[in-house]
Short mmCIF file of C-alpha atoms in Angstrom, two decimals:
data_model
loop_
_atom_site.label_atom_id
_atom_site.label_comp_id
_atom_site.label_asym_id
_atom_site.label_seq_id
_atom_site.Cartn_x
_atom_site.Cartn_y
_atom_site.Cartn_z
CA MET L 88 153.36 114.53 -55.17
CA THR L 89 154.53 112.43 -58.13
CA ASP L 90 152.59 110.69 -60.89
CA LEU L 91 152.76 107.00 -60.02
CA LEU L 92 153.10 104.25 -62.61
CA LEU L 93 151.56 100.86 -61.75
CA ILE L 94 153.31 97.91 -63.42
CA ASP L 95 152.27 94.28 -63.14
CA THR L 96 154.41 92.41 -65.70
CA ALA L 97 158.13 91.83 -66.08
CA ARG L 98 157.90 93.02 -69.69
CA GLU L 99 156.53 96.41 -68.60
CA LEU L 100 159.14 96.64 -65.86
CA HIS L 101 161.99 95.97 -68.29
CA GLY L 102 160.56 98.73 -70.51
CA LEU L 103 160.59 101.26 -67.67
CA PRO L 104 163.11 103.94 -68.72
CA ARG L 105 165.92 104.51 -66.24
CA SER L 106 166.54 108.02 -65.03
CA ALA L 107 169.51 109.66 -66.69
CA GLY L 108 170.21 111.91 -63.72
CA GLY L 109 170.35 109.64 -60.70
CA PRO L 110 170.28 106.10 -59.31
CA ARG L 111 167.34 103.71 -59.22
CA ALA L 112 166.36 102.74 -55.68
CA VAL L 113 164.03 99.84 -54.86
CA VAL L 114 161.93 99.18 -51.77
CA MET L 115 160.60 95.61 -51.60
CA THR L 116 157.38 95.01 -49.68
CA MET L 117 154.62 92.44 -49.29
CA GLY L 118 152.03 95.19 -49.33
CA ALA L 119 149.80 96.32 -46.44
CA LEU L 120 151.98 99.43 -46.37
CA HIS L 121 152.25 101.51 -43.20
CA GLU L 122 154.41 104.34 -41.91
CA GLY L 123 157.41 102.03 -41.66
CA HIS L 124 157.21 101.34 -45.39
CA ALA L 125 156.59 105.03 -46.07
CA THR L 126 159.79 105.83 -44.19
CA LEU L 127 161.67 103.37 -46.40
CA ILE L 128 160.23 104.97 -49.53
CA ARG L 129 161.06 108.48 -48.32
CA SER L 130 164.59 107.32 -47.51
CA ALA L 131 164.85 105.86 -51.03
CA ARG L 132 163.63 109.14 -52.48
CA GLU L 133 166.27 111.01 -50.49
CA ARG L 134 169.03 108.63 -51.58
CA ALA L 135 167.93 108.68 -55.24
CA GLY L 136 167.52 112.44 -55.29
CA ARG L 137 165.06 114.43 -57.33
CA THR L 138 166.55 113.15 -60.58
CA GLY L 139 166.73 109.49 -59.54
CA GLN L 140 164.00 106.85 -59.59
CA VAL L 141 162.20 104.99 -56.80
CA VAL L 142 160.50 101.65 -57.50
CA VAL L 143 158.37 99.91 -54.87
CA THR L 144 157.54 96.22 -55.23
CA VAL L 145 154.32 94.80 -53.76
CA PHE L 146 154.30 91.02 -53.79
CA VAL L 147 153.09 88.51 -51.18
CA ASN L 148 155.68 85.79 -51.68
CA PRO L 149 154.22 82.31 -51.05
CA LEU L 150 157.70 80.78 -50.68
CA GLN L 151 158.15 82.64 -47.37
CA PHE L 152 155.14 81.07 -45.69
CA GLY L 153 155.13 77.68 -43.98
CA ALA L 154 152.27 75.18 -43.97
CA ASN L 155 150.77 76.57 -40.76
CA GLU L 156 151.44 80.24 -41.42
CA ASP L 157 149.15 83.07 -42.45
CA LEU L 158 149.51 83.36 -46.24
CA ASP L 159 145.74 83.51 -46.81
CA ARG L 160 145.30 85.83 -43.84
CA TYR L 161 148.00 88.24 -44.94
CA PRO L 162 146.33 91.58 -45.80
CA ARG L 163 146.14 92.67 -49.44
CA THR L 164 145.44 96.42 -49.71
CA LEU L 165 146.82 97.46 -53.10
CA ASP L 166 144.71 100.61 -53.55
CA ALA L 167 145.78 101.97 -50.17
CA ASP L 168 149.36 100.85 -50.85
CA LEU L 169 149.44 102.89 -54.06
CA GLU L 170 148.33 106.02 -52.23
CA ILE L 171 151.00 105.58 -49.55
CA ALA L 172 153.68 104.92 -52.16
CA ARG L 173 152.64 107.97 -54.18
CA ALA L 174 152.60 110.26 -51.14
CA ALA L 175 156.02 109.02 -49.99
CA GLY L 176 157.62 109.81 -53.35
CA ALA L 177 157.66 106.57 -55.37
CA ASP L 178 157.81 106.77 -59.16
CA ALA L 179 156.55 103.26 -59.91
CA VAL L 180 154.99 100.28 -58.15
CA PHE L 181 155.63 96.77 -59.44
CA ALA L 182 152.74 94.58 -58.24
CA PRO L 183 152.92 91.27 -60.12
CA ALA L 184 150.72 88.19 -59.75
CA VAL L 185 152.26 84.99 -58.41
CA ASP L 186 152.42 83.36 -61.85
CA GLU L 187 154.28 86.41 -63.18
CA VAL L 188 157.07 85.96 -60.63
CA TYR L 189 156.97 82.14 -60.75
CA PRO L 190 155.68 81.37 -64.27
CA GLY L 191 156.56 77.68 -64.03
CA GLY L 192 155.07 77.19 -60.59
CA ASP L 193 157.26 76.80 -57.51
CA PRO L 194 160.87 77.30 -58.67
CA GLN L 195 163.04 74.20 -58.78
CA VAL L 196 166.21 76.23 -58.19
CA ARG L 197 166.25 78.41 -55.09
CA VAL L 198 168.73 80.46 -53.07
CA SER L 199 169.89 78.74 -49.89
CA ALA L 200 170.26 80.91 -46.80
CA GLY L 201 172.96 78.61 -45.39
CA PRO L 202 173.72 78.21 -41.67
CA MET L 203 172.68 81.78 -40.77
CA GLY L 204 169.26 81.06 -42.19
CA GLU L 205 168.75 78.14 -39.80
CA ARG L 206 169.11 80.26 -36.64
CA LEU L 207 166.45 82.20 -34.71
CA GLU L 208 163.70 82.99 -37.24
CA GLY L 209 165.01 80.21 -39.47
CA ALA L 210 164.76 77.64 -36.65
CA THR L 211 161.18 78.68 -35.96
CA ARG L 212 160.22 78.97 -39.64
CA PRO L 213 162.16 76.34 -41.63
CA GLY L 214 162.66 77.33 -45.25
CA HIS L 215 161.45 80.90 -44.69
CA PHE L 216 164.75 82.56 -45.49
CA ASP L 217 165.36 80.38 -48.56
CA GLY L 218 162.03 81.62 -49.91
CA MET L 219 162.80 85.22 -48.94
CA LEU L 220 166.24 85.23 -50.59
CA THR L 221 164.88 83.55 -53.72
CA VAL L 222 162.29 86.27 -54.29
CA VAL L 223 164.70 89.08 -53.36
CA ALA L 224 167.21 87.71 -55.90
CA LYS L 225 164.47 87.57 -58.56
CA LEU L 226 163.25 91.08 -57.78
CA LEU L 227 166.78 92.45 -57.86
CA HIS L 228 167.19 90.95 -61.34
CA LEU L 229 163.81 92.30 -62.45
CA THR L 230 164.13 95.82 -61.04
CA ARG L 231 167.91 96.21 -61.63
CA PRO L 232 168.40 98.85 -58.91
CA ASP L 233 171.52 100.68 -57.82
CA LEU L 234 170.22 100.80 -54.23
CA ALA L 235 167.91 98.49 -52.28
CA LEU L 236 166.50 99.64 -48.95
CA PHE L 237 165.31 97.31 -46.18
CA GLY L 238 164.13 97.90 -42.62
CA GLN L 239 166.31 97.14 -39.61
CA LYS L 240 163.21 95.66 -37.91
CA ASP L 241 163.81 92.48 -39.91
CA ALA L 242 167.44 92.37 -38.84
CA GLN L 243 168.13 88.75 -39.75
CA GLN L 244 166.55 89.24 -43.17
CA LEU L 245 168.70 92.34 -43.71
CA ALA L 246 171.86 90.47 -42.68
CA LEU L 247 171.09 87.58 -45.04
CA ILE L 248 170.37 89.89 -47.97
CA ARG L 249 173.68 91.64 -47.39
CA ARG L 250 175.41 88.25 -47.25
CA MET L 251 173.75 87.10 -50.49
CA VAL L 252 174.61 90.33 -52.30
CA THR L 253 178.25 89.99 -51.21
CA ASP L 254 178.60 86.25 -51.82
CA LEU L 255 176.84 86.25 -55.20
CA ASN L 256 178.23 89.58 -56.47
CA PHE L 257 174.96 91.43 -56.99
CA PRO L 258 175.76 94.94 -58.30
CA VAL L 259 173.60 96.74 -55.73
CA GLU L 260 174.13 98.68 -52.51
CA VAL L 261 172.00 97.38 -49.62
CA VAL L 262 170.86 100.14 -47.24
CA GLY L 263 169.40 99.44 -43.78
CA VAL L 264 166.81 101.90 -42.41
CA THR L 265 166.11 102.35 -38.68
CA THR L 266 162.99 100.68 -37.26
CA VAL L 267 159.92 102.92 -37.09
CA ARG L 268 157.88 102.67 -33.88
CA GLU L 269 154.42 103.73 -32.87
CA GLU L 270 154.03 106.24 -30.03
CA ASP L 271 153.78 103.48 -27.43
CA GLY L 272 157.02 101.88 -28.64
CA LEU L 273 155.59 98.95 -30.59
CA ALA L 274 157.53 98.38 -33.81
CA LEU L 275 155.35 99.08 -36.84
CA SER L 276 154.12 95.91 -38.53
CA SER L 277 151.26 94.97 -40.79
CA ARG L 278 150.42 92.30 -38.19
CA ASN L 279 149.77 94.84 -35.42
CA ARG L 280 146.25 95.25 -36.82
CA PHE L 281 145.42 91.73 -35.61
CA LEU L 282 146.04 92.63 -31.94
CA SER L 283 143.13 93.40 -29.64
CA ALA L 284 143.58 96.29 -27.20
CA GLN L 285 144.44 93.87 -24.39
CA GLU L 286 146.83 91.87 -26.58
CA ARG L 287 148.55 95.08 -27.62
CA ARG L 288 149.22 95.97 -23.98
CA THR L 289 150.94 92.62 -23.54
CA ALA L 290 152.84 93.00 -26.82
CA LEU L 291 154.45 96.22 -25.60
CA ALA L 292 156.71 94.01 -23.47
CA LEU L 293 158.79 93.27 -26.60
CA SER L 294 160.04 96.84 -26.99
CA ARG L 295 160.20 97.37 -23.21
CA ALA L 296 162.45 94.32 -22.90
CA LEU L 297 164.77 95.56 -25.62
CA PHE L 298 165.07 99.00 -24.05
CA ALA L 299 165.61 97.44 -20.61
CA GLY L 300 168.57 95.59 -22.09
CA GLN L 301 169.81 98.80 -23.68
CA ASP L 302 169.50 100.65 -20.36
CA ARG L 303 171.40 97.91 -18.54
CA LEU L 304 174.21 98.15 -21.08
CA ALA L 305 174.36 101.94 -20.66
CA ALA L 306 174.47 101.63 -16.85
CA GLN L 307 177.17 98.98 -16.91
CA ALA L 308 179.15 100.98 -19.46
CA ALA L 309 178.98 104.05 -17.20
CA LEU L 310 180.34 102.01 -14.29
CA ARG L 311 183.09 100.65 -16.51
CA ALA L 312 184.01 104.19 -17.57
CA ARG L 313 184.36 105.10 -13.90
CA ALA L 314 186.53 102.07 -13.34
CA GLU L 315 188.79 103.10 -16.20
CA ALA L 316 188.98 106.70 -15.03
CA SER L 317 189.58 105.85 -11.37
CA PRO L 318 190.52 102.18 -10.97
CA ALA L 319 188.77 100.40 -8.13
CA SER L 320 189.89 97.04 -6.83
CA ASP L 321 188.56 94.35 -4.56
CA GLU L 322 191.30 95.35 -2.10
CA ARG L 323 189.88 98.88 -1.95
CA ALA L 324 186.37 97.52 -1.43
CA THR L 325 187.57 95.27 1.40
CA ALA L 326 189.36 98.17 3.08
CA LEU L 327 186.24 100.33 2.84
CA ALA L 328 184.16 97.55 4.39
CA ARG L 329 186.57 97.32 7.35
CA LEU L 330 186.01 101.04 7.92
CA GLY L 331 182.26 100.51 7.96
CA GLU L 332 181.69 102.18 4.59
CA ILE L 333 179.37 99.42 3.38
CA ARG L 334 177.67 101.44 0.62
CA SER L 335 181.00 102.70 -0.73
CA ALA L 336 182.40 99.19 -0.57
CA ALA L 337 179.48 97.82 -2.58
CA ASP L 338 179.95 100.59 -5.14
CA ALA L 339 183.65 99.80 -5.40
CA HIS L 340 182.86 96.13 -6.05
CA ALA L 341 180.33 97.12 -8.74
CA VAL L 342 182.80 99.43 -10.46
CA SER L 343 185.49 96.77 -10.32
CA ALA L 344 183.22 94.20 -11.99
CA ALA L 345 181.57 96.54 -14.48
CA GLY L 346 183.68 95.47 -17.43
CA THR L 347 182.78 91.78 -17.26
CA GLY L 348 179.69 89.84 -18.36
CA LEU L 349 177.96 92.72 -20.12
CA PRO L 350 176.12 90.51 -22.64
CA ASP L 351 174.74 88.31 -19.85
CA ALA L 352 173.57 91.38 -17.93
CA VAL L 353 171.80 92.73 -21.02
CA ARG L 354 170.06 89.41 -21.64
CA ALA L 355 168.99 89.15 -17.99
CA ALA L 356 167.45 92.63 -17.96
CA ALA L 357 165.45 91.95 -21.12
CA ARG L 358 164.39 88.48 -20.01
CA HIS L 359 163.02 89.84 -16.71
CA VAL L 360 160.53 92.05 -18.60
CA LEU L 361 159.48 89.18 -20.88
CA GLU L 362 158.97 86.78 -17.98
CA GLU L 363 156.66 89.29 -16.30
CA ALA L 364 154.68 89.62 -19.54
CA GLY L 365 154.32 85.85 -19.60
CA ARG L 366 152.06 86.24 -16.55
CA HIS L 367 149.80 88.84 -18.18
CA ASP L 368 146.29 88.17 -19.48
CA PRO L 369 146.66 87.34 -22.30
CA PRO L 370 150.22 86.08 -21.78
CA LEU L 371 153.23 86.72 -23.95
CA LEU L 372 154.52 83.39 -25.27
CA LEU L 373 158.25 83.84 -25.86
CA ASP L 374 159.79 82.21 -28.90
CA TYR L 375 163.32 83.49 -28.41
CA LEU L 376 165.42 86.25 -26.89
CA ALA L 377 168.93 86.45 -28.35
CA LEU L 378 171.93 88.75 -28.34
CA VAL L 379 173.78 88.02 -31.56
CA ASP L 380 176.59 89.11 -33.83
CA PRO L 381 174.89 90.63 -36.92
CA ARG L 382 177.53 89.15 -39.22
CA ASP L 383 176.34 85.57 -38.66
CA PHE L 384 173.58 85.71 -36.00
CA THR L 385 175.49 83.56 -33.52
CA ASP L 386 175.24 84.34 -29.78
CA VAL L 387 177.84 86.82 -28.58
CA ARG L 388 180.39 85.73 -25.99
CA PRO L 389 180.79 87.37 -22.54
CA ASP L 390 183.88 89.28 -23.75
CA PHE L 391 182.28 90.43 -27.03
CA THR L 392 183.07 93.89 -28.40
CA GLY L 393 181.51 95.67 -31.36
CA GLN L 394 177.95 95.96 -32.66
CA ALA L 395 175.42 93.33 -31.64
CA VAL L 396 171.68 92.86 -32.16
CA LEU L 397 169.30 92.17 -29.28
CA ALA L 398 166.39 90.34 -30.90
CA VAL L 399 163.09 88.97 -29.61
CA ALA L 400 160.16 87.04 -31.06
CA ALA L 401 156.94 86.13 -29.29
CA LYS L 402 153.31 85.34 -29.84
CA VAL L 403 150.42 87.23 -28.26
CA GLY L 404 147.10 85.58 -28.93
CA THR L 405 147.39 84.29 -32.48
CA THR L 406 149.77 87.05 -33.65
CA ARG L 407 153.51 86.48 -33.84
CA LEU L 408 155.70 89.58 -33.55
CA ILE L 409 159.42 90.26 -33.82
CA ASP L 410 161.57 93.21 -32.77
CA ASN L 411 165.23 94.09 -32.23
CA ILE L 412 167.62 96.91 -31.46
CA PRO L 413 171.32 97.35 -32.28
CA LEU L 414 173.71 97.65 -29.32
CA GLU L 415 177.35 98.69 -29.21
CA PHE L 416 179.70 96.92 -26.81
CA GLY L 417 182.87 98.92 -26.24
CA ALA L 418 186.38 97.44 -26.03
CA HIS L 419 187.47 96.20 -22.63
CA THR L 420 190.64 97.69 -21.20
#
């Protein structure tokens, strides 16, 4: 367990000596740390090595919250955060006050998230990603890391940070870390604590929907592999039907069609689970379900190949939750 340095001013942070033996890695958080954050910090420690340096930032950024969002309700648990950061291997925690990050009040110059920032989460929360990118840019300047680690759970945030770092030539490597889930499948979030037991049961539909989509993709991909290994045609299916082999004929049709419309099939499987949850007590109120290209967060086409993100956002009671999983669509032949 390391000795942990708590820093709350930019001056102290700039005076923090860099390690001579390894990179500096930063993990940016808004506090209320949980096992998901601890995983990020441990991953940073692994990437930085024993001779590198891990800095965790704890800052509840007001620019990310809209007029009707939960800035005042957002949990502040600095003492507990410090213990989690220390146990996970951090060397320093930068926990500034708002006027330390924004000494002149709300900044007049901000980073624009562009068109990608207006989709999905950006459509629901206008201005959110501009505020997020502005503080990430400031914290990158303040912490001056070689590596910055972010969770895949906030997939659109991660994509936008990568875009900003590329477009604005930040000298940092952005590393995505796999989403951490609780035993029942719910993605770890500081907002999970606001769910009642009954609300939590409803909320589990988010991860179930994502995995239903994943399972549908795997099943369709298996059928497609069979079609590629032993081509089946509509003519073969028709011939089988004439011979009374109805089940074999249906299978032949399924194999023949397996390579088409995979994105639509994935969306349909996930949506079915979410629609059922909309009839629970309390109900799941769906914000969006989307299957998108992670490069720009536009909807994927029926013939899409490559990596996609299946993303969902919904409200249960007064708590809004998001989740996603990456999916790989193979090339059609």
